[in-house]
């Protein structure tokens, strides 16, 4: 069962009273393919998002909370990007495999002072291609990745992730919450219910990025029967989902 704190959670953009974004009858396939190029172009200055003043208190709390969650564990991190979360999560881990699709983001991550337990490797977060067939882990982490997985692919993606984890594995996922007046608005919604943002880059280009904002109930429905002791924690700017794998 998933639990949440007593404080009421902020509504996501799909359930607010503001006018809904237009629905476009297409799928996420093309946008998902384009997002890799978007994040490659953004790699050099991606971490600006973590310097927003209003997020600092919550970020420090998350960074302080993460190390103990993975103490002594062998961890698979998917879509590590530039490695913002990696040194915090890996601080007490036995081994931490941080993976990302883009060499540009991995280059930024490699320039950081990372714990000795960290290994960086190119791998596809959607398919887990890039991992050896026999690699298994007793923990997994994703930071700001769930929101980029198309809704129709979430169950299959979770099944693929769980297949790489041992019984009793600890899973921690965190991602953004929608904050009116601060978050990039959802420009459109496709027929599957996926939201899309229009994001500008420093070179003047604008890119469409798939971005979903799950709530407690959406998260619970896709976890599957192997998730045990699941907990949903909603902050102001970020949400956390933790569970053990049966």
XYZ file of N, CA and C in Angstrom:
738
model
N 0.857 -1.199 0.000
C 0.000 0.000 0.000
C 0.887 1.241 0.000
N 0.482 2.239 -0.740
C 1.221 3.493 -0.785
C 0.634 4.461 0.226
N 1.506 5.093 0.966
C 1.071 6.096 1.931
C 1.592 7.454 1.524
N 1.013 8.482 2.076
C 1.472 9.841 1.792
C 1.395 10.666 3.057
N 2.107 11.790 3.107
C 2.070 12.622 4.301
C 0.705 13.260 4.498
N 0.474 13.724 5.728
C -0.834 14.285 6.050
C -1.112 15.562 5.275
N -0.069 16.337 4.966
C -0.282 17.588 4.247
C -0.863 17.315 2.877
N -1.845 18.071 2.426
C -2.431 17.830 1.112
C -1.421 18.105 0.019
N -1.470 17.292 -1.033
C -0.542 17.475 -2.154
C -1.098 18.496 -3.128
N -0.195 19.189 -3.818
C -0.586 20.167 -4.819
C -1.117 19.438 -6.054
N -2.187 19.937 -6.614
C -2.741 19.283 -7.781
C -1.806 19.409 -8.978
N -1.826 18.392 -9.826
C -0.986 18.461 -11.011
C -1.728 19.196 -12.116
N -1.030 19.539 -13.222
C -1.660 20.374 -14.243
C -2.801 19.670 -14.956
N -2.908 18.350 -14.834
C -3.987 17.649 -15.489
C -5.277 17.696 -14.671
N -5.192 18.120 -13.406
C -6.382 18.126 -12.560
C -6.680 19.510 -11.985
N -5.995 20.526 -12.451
C -6.218 21.872 -11.926
C -7.462 22.480 -12.556
N -7.880 23.654 -12.059
C -9.054 24.334 -12.584
C -8.728 25.222 -13.781
N -7.458 25.314 -14.168
C -7.088 26.119 -15.316
C -7.552 25.432 -16.594
N -7.727 26.180 -17.704
C -8.178 25.565 -18.957
C -7.227 24.453 -19.376
N -7.762 23.302 -19.779
C -6.894 22.187 -20.149
C -6.152 22.464 -21.438
N -4.927 21.928 -21.576
C -4.204 22.087 -22.834
C -4.879 21.282 -23.923
N -4.661 21.642 -25.193
C -5.313 20.921 -26.289
C -4.858 19.478 -26.382
N -5.783 18.604 -26.779
C -5.462 17.198 -26.982
C -5.160 16.968 -28.447
N -4.017 16.362 -28.720
C -3.600 16.078 -30.086
C -3.521 14.571 -30.258
N -4.143 14.070 -31.303
C -4.238 12.619 -31.505
C -2.973 12.071 -32.159
N -1.918 11.937 -31.363
C -0.712 11.274 -31.848
C -0.058 10.547 -30.680
N 1.059 9.903 -30.925
C 1.746 9.170 -29.866
C 3.028 9.872 -29.489
N 3.710 9.309 -28.488
C 4.919 9.928 -27.951
C 6.177 9.491 -28.687
N 6.060 8.599 -29.657
C 7.243 7.966 -30.246
C 8.242 8.968 -30.802
N 7.779 9.904 -31.600
C 8.690 10.852 -32.243
C 9.338 11.768 -31.219
N 8.564 12.259 -30.252
C 9.118 13.146 -29.244
C 10.152 12.440 -28.387
N 9.894 11.188 -28.022
C 10.861 10.425 -27.226
C 12.190 10.321 -27.959
N 12.154 10.077 -29.259
C 13.380 9.981 -30.048
C 14.123 11.307 -30.068
N 13.392 12.415 -30.094
C 14.017 13.736 -30.167
C 14.585 14.188 -28.825
N 14.080 13.638 -27.713
C 14.513 14.110 -26.399
C 15.987 13.829 -26.127
N 16.513 12.745 -26.690
C 17.934 12.455 -26.499
C 18.786 13.577 -27.067
N 18.411 14.063 -28.244
C 19.155 15.177 -28.855
C 18.993 16.455 -28.037
N 17.802 16.675 -27.487
C 17.565 17.851 -26.658
C 18.472 17.857 -25.437
N 18.553 16.732 -24.729
C 19.374 16.683 -23.525
C 20.866 16.696 -23.849
N 21.247 16.188 -25.004
C 22.646 16.287 -25.419
C 23.037 17.749 -25.622
N 22.171 18.527 -26.263
C 22.445 19.950 -26.495
C 22.449 20.747 -25.184
N 21.660 20.306 -24.235
C 21.499 21.038 -22.977
C 22.522 20.635 -21.924
N 23.323 19.614 -22.184
C 24.178 19.001 -21.167
C 25.068 20.011 -20.445
N 25.683 20.919 -21.189
C 26.669 21.831 -20.598
C 26.059 22.750 -19.550
N 24.771 23.032 -19.651
C 24.143 23.948 -18.690
C 22.855 23.369 -18.106
N 22.719 22.057 -18.172
C 21.523 21.410 -17.634
C 21.310 21.729 -16.159
N 22.384 21.788 -15.393
C 22.248 21.899 -13.943
C 21.816 23.277 -13.451
N 21.593 24.196 -14.356
C 21.007 25.472 -13.937
C 19.684 25.264 -13.193
N 18.955 24.215 -13.595
C 17.647 23.958 -12.990
C 17.762 23.697 -11.492
N 18.930 23.227 -11.042
C 19.124 22.932 -9.631
C 19.604 24.142 -8.825
N 19.722 25.276 -9.467
C 20.149 26.482 -8.763
C 19.010 27.483 -8.586
N 17.797 27.068 -8.895
C 16.658 27.952 -8.673
C 16.502 28.195 -7.168
N 16.451 29.446 -6.742
C 16.449 29.746 -5.300
C 15.334 29.058 -4.525
N 14.154 28.983 -5.114
C 13.016 28.432 -4.386
C 13.132 26.927 -4.137
N 14.069 26.255 -4.804
C 14.219 24.805 -4.653
C 15.341 24.413 -3.687
N 16.117 25.359 -3.220
C 17.337 25.024 -2.488
C 17.088 24.252 -1.196
N 16.138 24.667 -0.403
C 15.893 23.981 0.872
C 15.506 22.531 0.635
N 14.598 22.307 -0.316
C 14.135 20.940 -0.586
C 15.251 20.083 -1.190
N 16.062 20.670 -2.055
C 17.186 19.930 -2.640
C 18.177 19.483 -1.571
N 18.508 20.379 -0.632
C 19.451 20.007 0.417
C 18.887 18.864 1.265
N 17.595 18.889 1.511
C 16.978 17.824 2.308
C 17.030 16.490 1.568
N 16.754 16.511 0.267
C 16.806 15.280 -0.531
C 18.228 14.738 -0.606
N 19.184 15.622 -0.806
C 20.589 15.197 -0.907
C 21.070 14.572 0.409
N 20.591 15.091 1.527
C 20.977 14.546 2.821
C 20.271 13.222 3.117
N 19.081 13.047 2.560
C 18.284 11.835 2.807
C 18.760 10.642 1.991
N 19.277 10.882 0.801
C 19.582 9.796 -0.136
C 20.648 8.798 0.329
N 21.792 9.207 0.874
C 22.865 8.238 1.133
C 22.452 7.019 1.938
N 21.704 7.209 3.004
C 21.334 6.090 3.866
C 20.397 5.101 3.180
N 19.692 5.539 2.145
C 18.749 4.654 1.473
C 19.461 3.521 0.730
N 20.726 3.740 0.390
C 21.452 2.770 -0.424
C 22.718 2.254 0.261
N 22.815 2.432 1.556
C 24.014 2.004 2.287
C 24.257 0.506 2.097
N 25.443 0.160 1.628
C 25.836 -1.229 1.460
C 25.203 -1.938 0.284
N 24.540 -1.223 -0.596
C 23.824 -1.858 -1.702
C 24.534 -1.680 -3.047
N 24.162 -2.557 -3.977
C 24.619 -2.484 -5.363
C 23.487 -1.867 -6.172
N 23.724 -0.657 -6.670
C 22.632 0.185 -7.163
C 22.746 0.411 -8.667
N 21.596 0.333 -9.342
C 21.482 0.721 -10.742
C 20.777 2.066 -10.803
N 21.473 3.072 -11.340
C 20.848 4.369 -11.584
C 20.593 4.513 -13.076
N 19.354 4.803 -13.440
C 18.978 5.012 -14.830
C 18.852 6.501 -15.115
N 19.260 6.895 -16.332
C 19.149 8.291 -16.774
C 19.806 9.236 -15.771
N 21.064 8.963 -15.468
C 21.777 9.786 -14.478
C 22.053 11.189 -14.983
N 21.980 11.398 -16.309
C 22.231 12.718 -16.857
C 23.628 13.210 -16.529
N 23.714 14.411 -16.000
C 25.001 15.006 -15.653
C 25.497 14.569 -14.283
N 24.770 13.677 -13.637
C 25.219 13.114 -12.372
C 24.961 13.979 -11.158
N 23.917 14.794 -11.192
C 23.627 15.643 -10.032
C 23.337 14.814 -8.783
N 22.491 13.776 -8.933
C 22.086 12.977 -7.784
C 23.102 11.894 -7.436
N 23.959 11.535 -8.377
C 24.840 10.380 -8.219
C 25.737 10.443 -6.981
N 26.476 11.515 -6.735
C 27.371 11.507 -5.568
C 26.631 11.422 -4.241
N 25.401 11.896 -4.201
C 24.620 11.833 -2.956
C 24.108 10.417 -2.724
N 23.492 9.832 -3.752
C 22.965 8.492 -3.599
C 24.037 7.444 -3.377
N 25.199 7.648 -4.011
C 26.268 6.644 -3.978
C 27.183 6.762 -2.768
N 26.981 7.734 -1.920
C 27.932 8.030 -0.846
C 28.216 6.841 0.059
N 27.222 5.992 0.299
C 27.399 4.844 1.189
C 27.160 3.508 0.476
N 27.019 3.540 -0.847
C 26.739 2.320 -1.607
C 28.007 1.490 -1.799
N 27.825 0.172 -1.931
C 28.949 -0.715 -2.238
C 29.371 -0.560 -3.697
N 28.392 -0.488 -4.583
C 28.648 -0.258 -6.010
C 27.479 0.515 -6.585
N 27.778 1.471 -7.436
C 26.735 2.329 -8.025
C 27.012 2.448 -9.515
N 26.146 1.819 -10.325
C 26.261 1.911 -11.778
C 25.333 3.010 -12.262
N 25.921 4.140 -12.660
C 25.154 5.279 -13.161
C 25.157 5.241 -14.677
N 23.977 5.210 -15.274
C 23.878 5.047 -16.723
C 23.117 6.197 -17.357
N 23.482 6.486 -18.599
C 22.758 7.472 -19.385
C 23.005 7.181 -20.853
N 22.088 7.634 -21.703
C 22.200 7.375 -23.139
C 23.208 8.285 -23.818
N 23.341 9.513 -23.304
C 24.114 10.540 -24.009
C 25.559 10.646 -23.539
N 26.515 10.573 -24.447
C 27.913 10.800 -24.051
C 28.148 12.215 -23.545
N 27.357 13.174 -24.027
C 27.537 14.565 -23.596
C 27.239 14.732 -22.106
N 26.167 14.114 -21.647
C 25.843 14.231 -20.218
C 26.814 13.410 -19.373
N 27.226 12.249 -19.871
C 28.188 11.428 -19.132
C 29.536 12.130 -19.007
N 29.905 12.919 -19.996
C 31.150 13.683 -19.919
C 31.104 14.663 -18.755
N 29.959 15.334 -18.574
C 29.801 16.243 -17.439
C 29.879 15.472 -16.129
N 29.235 14.320 -16.074
C 29.248 13.510 -14.851
C 30.661 13.043 -14.507
N 31.438 12.669 -15.505
C 32.799 12.169 -15.259
C 33.723 13.249 -14.698
N 33.371 14.497 -14.919
C 34.198 15.595 -14.414
C 33.946 15.881 -12.937
N 32.957 15.226 -12.353
C 32.630 15.462 -10.946
C 33.513 14.622 -10.029
N 33.605 15.038 -8.781
C 34.280 14.244 -7.748
C 33.284 13.215 -7.233
N 33.339 12.015 -7.784
C 32.374 10.972 -7.464
C 32.967 9.967 -6.479
N 32.131 9.327 -5.665
C 32.624 8.277 -4.767
C 33.295 7.151 -5.558
N 34.214 6.447 -4.914
C 34.940 5.362 -5.575
C 34.026 4.238 -6.025
N 32.846 4.136 -5.448
C 31.908 3.067 -5.791
C 31.217 3.275 -7.135
N 31.359 4.461 -7.725
C 30.587 4.816 -8.914
C 31.264 4.332 -10.188
N 30.459 3.708 -11.043
C 30.849 3.366 -12.408
C 29.877 4.057 -13.349
N 30.392 4.759 -14.357
C 29.553 5.426 -15.347
C 29.557 4.611 -16.632
N 28.365 4.464 -17.229
C 28.279 3.657 -18.437
C 27.121 4.138 -19.318
N 27.300 4.038 -20.625
C 26.229 4.361 -21.557
C 25.212 3.225 -21.581
N 23.930 3.565 -21.394
C 22.851 2.589 -21.447
C 21.541 3.327 -21.682
N 20.600 2.654 -22.315
C 19.295 3.226 -22.641
C 18.346 3.014 -21.464
N 17.840 4.099 -20.900
C 16.979 3.987 -19.723
C 15.627 3.364 -20.048
N 15.155 3.493 -21.283
C 13.879 2.893 -21.659
C 13.993 1.375 -21.760
N 15.046 0.895 -22.419
C 15.165 -0.534 -22.726
C 16.178 -1.259 -21.859
N 17.036 -0.528 -21.155
C 18.136 -1.063 -20.362
C 19.208 -1.712 -21.234
N 19.152 -1.458 -22.534
C 20.215 -1.923 -23.418
C 21.517 -1.246 -23.025
N 22.583 -2.028 -22.921
C 23.857 -1.532 -22.432
C 24.281 -2.235 -21.167
N 23.336 -2.955 -20.538
C 23.661 -3.779 -19.382
C 23.961 -5.198 -19.845
N 24.858 -5.860 -19.161
C 25.143 -7.258 -19.463
C 23.938 -8.119 -19.061
N 23.739 -9.229 -19.773
C 22.568 -10.073 -19.533
C 22.475 -10.568 -18.097
N 23.629 -10.797 -17.474
C 23.628 -11.388 -16.135
C 23.758 -10.356 -15.017
N 23.734 -9.076 -15.331
C 23.879 -8.050 -14.284
C 22.595 -7.927 -13.472
N 22.728 -8.009 -12.161
C 21.611 -7.851 -11.257
C 22.021 -6.930 -10.115
N 21.033 -6.281 -9.505
C 21.285 -5.272 -8.481
C 20.320 -5.475 -7.324
N 20.689 -4.944 -6.155
C 19.770 -5.022 -5.023
C 19.204 -3.652 -4.649
N 19.308 -2.702 -5.590
C 18.675 -1.396 -5.419
C 18.659 -0.678 -6.771
N 17.739 0.272 -6.901
C 17.652 1.070 -8.121
C 17.232 2.484 -7.766
N 17.688 3.426 -8.588
C 17.371 4.844 -8.381
C 17.169 5.517 -9.725
N 16.163 6.382 -9.778
C 16.009 7.289 -10.914
C 15.683 8.676 -10.380
N 16.335 9.678 -10.921
C 16.079 11.065 -10.562
C 15.578 11.838 -11.764
N 14.329 12.279 -11.713
C 13.713 13.076 -12.781
C 13.683 12.309 -14.107
N 13.301 11.035 -14.023
C 13.186 10.205 -15.228
C 11.770 9.719 -15.461
N 11.077 9.297 -14.401
C 9.723 8.760 -14.544
C 8.870 9.671 -15.415
N 8.976 10.967 -15.238
C 8.114 11.930 -15.934
C 8.319 11.930 -17.443
N 9.416 11.338 -17.919
C 9.688 11.292 -19.360
C 9.308 9.969 -20.000
N 8.766 9.047 -19.233
C 8.352 7.752 -19.783
C 6.898 7.856 -20.238
N 6.603 7.571 -21.514
C 5.203 7.612 -21.965
C 4.324 6.703 -21.115
N 3.101 7.131 -20.871
C 2.202 6.396 -19.988
C 2.015 4.949 -20.438
N 1.914 4.726 -21.734
C 1.690 3.369 -22.229
C 2.903 2.472 -22.038
N 4.091 3.084 -21.832
C 5.306 2.296 -21.676
C 5.707 2.077 -20.224
N 5.024 2.742 -19.287
C 5.413 2.627 -17.884
C 5.353 1.192 -17.349
N 4.268 0.444 -17.565
C 4.250 -0.928 -17.020
C 5.374 -1.799 -17.569
N 5.610 -1.734 -18.873
C 6.673 -2.528 -19.475
C 8.050 -2.099 -19.009
N 8.231 -0.786 -18.846
C 9.522 -0.291 -18.361
C 9.783 -0.750 -16.932
N 8.774 -0.688 -16.084
C 8.932 -1.149 -14.709
C 9.208 -2.654 -14.670
N 8.540 -3.423 -15.516
C 8.809 -4.860 -15.566
C 10.267 -5.134 -15.943
N 10.777 -4.371 -16.930
C 12.164 -4.558 -17.354
C 13.138 -4.185 -16.240
N 12.849 -3.103 -15.522
C 13.685 -2.707 -14.394
C 13.653 -3.758 -13.297
N 12.464 -4.204 -12.938
C 12.331 -5.192 -11.858
C 13.022 -6.503 -12.205
N 13.074 -6.832 -13.493
C 13.749 -8.065 -13.905
C 15.247 -8.015 -13.633
N 15.779 -6.801 -13.477
C 17.199 -6.625 -13.189
C 17.500 -6.573 -11.694
N 16.460 -6.648 -10.871
C 16.624 -6.474 -9.436
C 16.361 -7.770 -8.687
N 17.077 -7.942 -7.607
C 16.904 -9.116 -6.765
C 15.722 -8.930 -5.813
N 15.194 -10.033 -5.323
C 14.153 -9.960 -4.306
C 14.674 -9.178 -3.095
N 13.865 -8.272 -2.598
C 14.270 -7.427 -1.482
C 14.976 -6.156 -1.906
N 15.100 -5.936 -3.207
C 15.762 -4.719 -3.696
C 14.984 -3.481 -3.260
N 15.727 -2.417 -2.966
C 15.114 -1.138 -2.603
C 15.091 -0.242 -3.837
N 13.940 0.350 -4.108
C 13.779 1.228 -5.269
C 13.386 2.622 -4.785
N 14.097 3.621 -5.290
C 13.801 5.017 -4.965
C 13.714 5.799 -6.268
N 12.598 6.472 -6.456
C 12.431 7.344 -7.618
C 12.001 8.715 -7.130
N 12.570 9.740 -7.734
C 12.128 11.097 -7.425
C 11.981 11.878 -8.718
N 11.129 12.871 -8.679
C 10.883 13.655 -9.891
C 10.225 14.970 -9.501
N 9.969 15.778 -10.511
C 9.383 17.093 -10.290
C 7.896 17.028 -10.011
N 7.420 17.983 -9.235
C 5.999 18.263 -9.110
C 5.694 19.531 -9.888
N 4.465 19.630 -10.322
C 4.051 20.820 -11.060
C 3.713 21.933 -10.080
N 4.404 23.062 -10.225
C 4.171 24.217 -9.358
C 3.683 25.372 -10.231
N 2.416 25.745 -10.126
C 1.890 26.844 -10.948
C 2.713 28.119 -10.802
N 3.010 28.725 -11.927
C 3.788 29.953 -11.930
C 5.288 29.737 -11.926
N 5.729 28.489 -11.710
C 7.159 28.181 -11.712
C 7.520 27.110 -12.742
N 6.715 26.064 -12.823
C 6.987 24.990 -13.773
C 6.630 25.428 -15.196
N 7.320 24.852 -16.166
C 6.986 25.107 -17.564
C 5.598 24.550 -17.846
N 4.708 25.335 -18.432
C 3.337 24.853 -18.653
C 3.297 23.671 -19.626
N 2.264 22.861 -19.489
C 1.991 21.804 -20.451
C 1.331 22.445 -21.672
N 1.978 22.300 -22.833
C 1.486 22.950 -24.043
C 0.405 22.139 -24.737
N 0.498 20.817 -24.631
C -0.513 19.968 -25.251
C -0.514 18.603 -24.567
N -1.561 17.848 -24.812
C -1.709 16.493 -24.303
C -2.073 15.591 -25.473
N -1.412 14.430 -25.578
C -1.742 13.538 -26.693
C -2.892 12.609 -26.312
N -3.271 11.760 -27.248
C -4.436 10.905 -27.043
C -4.233 9.897 -25.920
N -2.991 9.596 -25.566
C -2.711 8.669 -24.468
C -2.727 9.358 -23.109
N -2.760 10.692 -23.117
C -2.733 11.431 -21.868
C -1.375 11.972 -21.487
N -0.362 11.795 -22.350
C 0.968 12.343 -22.085
C 0.974 13.849 -22.284
N 1.653 14.555 -21.380
C 1.807 15.997 -21.504
C 3.107 16.356 -22.202
N 3.123 17.535 -22.835
C 4.305 17.996 -23.553
C 4.576 19.459 -23.234
N 5.846 19.767 -22.990
C 6.280 21.142 -22.767
C 7.082 21.629 -23.961
N 7.084 22.928 -24.174
C 7.945 23.554 -25.168
C 9.081 24.242 -24.425
N 10.310 23.769 -24.651
C 11.456 24.266 -23.894
C 12.487 24.910 -24.826
N 12.882 26.151 -24.537
C 13.910 26.815 -25.342
C 15.318 26.458 -24.853
N 16.270 26.456 -25.767
C 17.682 26.275 -25.431
C 18.454 27.551 -25.732
N 19.681 27.607 -25.265
C 20.488 28.812 -25.417
C 20.775 29.149 -26.870
N 20.718 28.156 -27.759
C 20.993 28.417 -29.174
C 19.783 28.983 -29.911
N 18.690 29.219 -29.189
C 17.492 29.788 -29.781
C 16.480 28.771 -30.259
N 16.828 27.515 -30.234
C 15.907 26.477 -30.682
C 14.890 26.158 -29.585
N 13.755 25.645 -29.995
C 12.708 25.230 -29.068
C 12.406 23.765 -29.305
N 12.273 23.018 -28.212
C 12.099 21.575 -28.314
C 10.873 21.134 -27.529
N 10.160 20.160 -28.094
C 9.018 19.585 -27.404
C 9.495 18.405 -26.561
N 9.188 18.458 -25.266
C 9.656 17.451 -24.318
C 8.453 16.825 -23.621
N 8.395 15.500 -23.644
C 7.339 14.783 -22.936
C 7.560 14.945 -21.434
N 6.518 15.368 -20.731
C 6.648 15.597 -19.291
C 5.314 15.291 -18.616
N 5.289 14.223 -17.837
C 4.094 13.855 -17.087
C 4.297 14.136 -15.605
N 3.205 14.469 -14.935
C 3.250 14.749 -13.503
C 2.317 13.778 -12.783
N 2.822 12.590 -12.422
C 1.953 11.614 -11.761
C 1.587 12.044 -10.350
N 0.439 11.566 -9.908
C 0.056 11.769 -8.515
C 0.090 10.429 -7.794
N -0.327 10.425 -6.566
C -0.315 9.214 -5.742
C -1.006 8.046 -6.433
N -2.176 8.309 -6.997
C -2.987 7.226 -7.521
C -2.452 6.716 -8.846
N -1.947 7.594 -9.680
C -1.346 7.158 -10.940
C -0.103 6.325 -10.675
N 0.678 6.734 -9.676
C 1.866 5.964 -9.349
C 1.525 4.587 -8.832
N 0.473 4.478 -8.027
C 0.113 3.195 -7.417
C -0.363 2.186 -8.441
N -1.058 2.641 -9.470
C -1.684 1.710 -10.396
C -0.694 0.989 -11.291
N 0.502 1.530 -11.478
C 1.440 0.906 -12.417
C 2.573 0.146 -11.739
N 2.665 0.188 -10.427
C 3.789 -0.447 -9.749
C 3.792 -1.959 -9.888
N 2.613 -2.574 -9.875
C 2.548 -4.019 -9.990
C 2.619 -4.705 -8.643
N 2.338 -6.019 -8.613
C 2.217 -6.738 -7.349
C 3.531 -6.966 -6.622
N 4.668 -6.755 -7.294
C 5.940 -7.025 -6.621
C 6.382 -5.892 -5.705
N 5.757 -4.742 -5.809
C 6.132 -3.597 -4.978
C 5.540 -3.752 -3.580
N 6.388 -3.696 -2.569
C 5.958 -3.854 -1.175
C 6.411 -2.639 -0.360
N 5.616 -2.326 0.675
C 5.937 -1.216 1.586
C 6.178 0.080 0.814
N 5.366 0.310 -0.189
C 5.547 1.495 -1.030
C 5.092 2.750 -0.298
N 5.816 3.821 -0.530
C 5.479 5.102 0.096
C 5.646 6.216 -0.925
N 4.643 7.062 -0.982
C 4.657 8.240 -1.855
C 4.786 9.471 -0.969
N 5.805 10.268 -1.183
C 6.049 11.463 -0.378
C 6.045 12.667 -1.300
N 5.142 13.583 -1.085
C 4.992 14.745 -1.944
C 5.550 15.985 -1.254
N 6.610 16.555 -1.839
C 7.118 17.831 -1.368
C 6.500 18.958 -2.157
N 7.131 20.102 -2.126
C 6.633 21.250 -2.886
C 7.065 21.163 -4.342
N 8.345 20.884 -4.568
C 8.891 20.862 -5.922
C 9.205 19.457 -6.428
N 9.271 18.489 -5.526
C 9.646 17.127 -5.908
C 8.745 16.111 -5.207
N 8.578 14.944 -5.844
C 7.937 13.818 -5.188
C 8.926 12.657 -5.102
N 8.692 11.799 -4.123
C 9.496 10.607 -3.900
C 8.601 9.386 -3.903
N 9.047 8.300 -4.529
C 8.378 7.029 -4.477
C 9.403 5.987 -4.059
N 9.159 5.295 -2.958
C 10.079 4.267 -2.481
C 9.308 2.982 -2.255
N 9.956 1.849 -2.543
C 9.348 0.549 -2.256
C 10.416 -0.533 -2.258
N 10.030 -1.692 -1.735
C 10.870 -2.882 -1.753
C 10.285 -3.863 -2.750
N 11.143 -4.613 -3.424
C 10.698 -5.553 -4.432
C 10.541 -6.944 -3.829
N 9.336 -7.494 -3.937
C 9.052 -8.825 -3.390
C 9.626 -9.916 -4.298
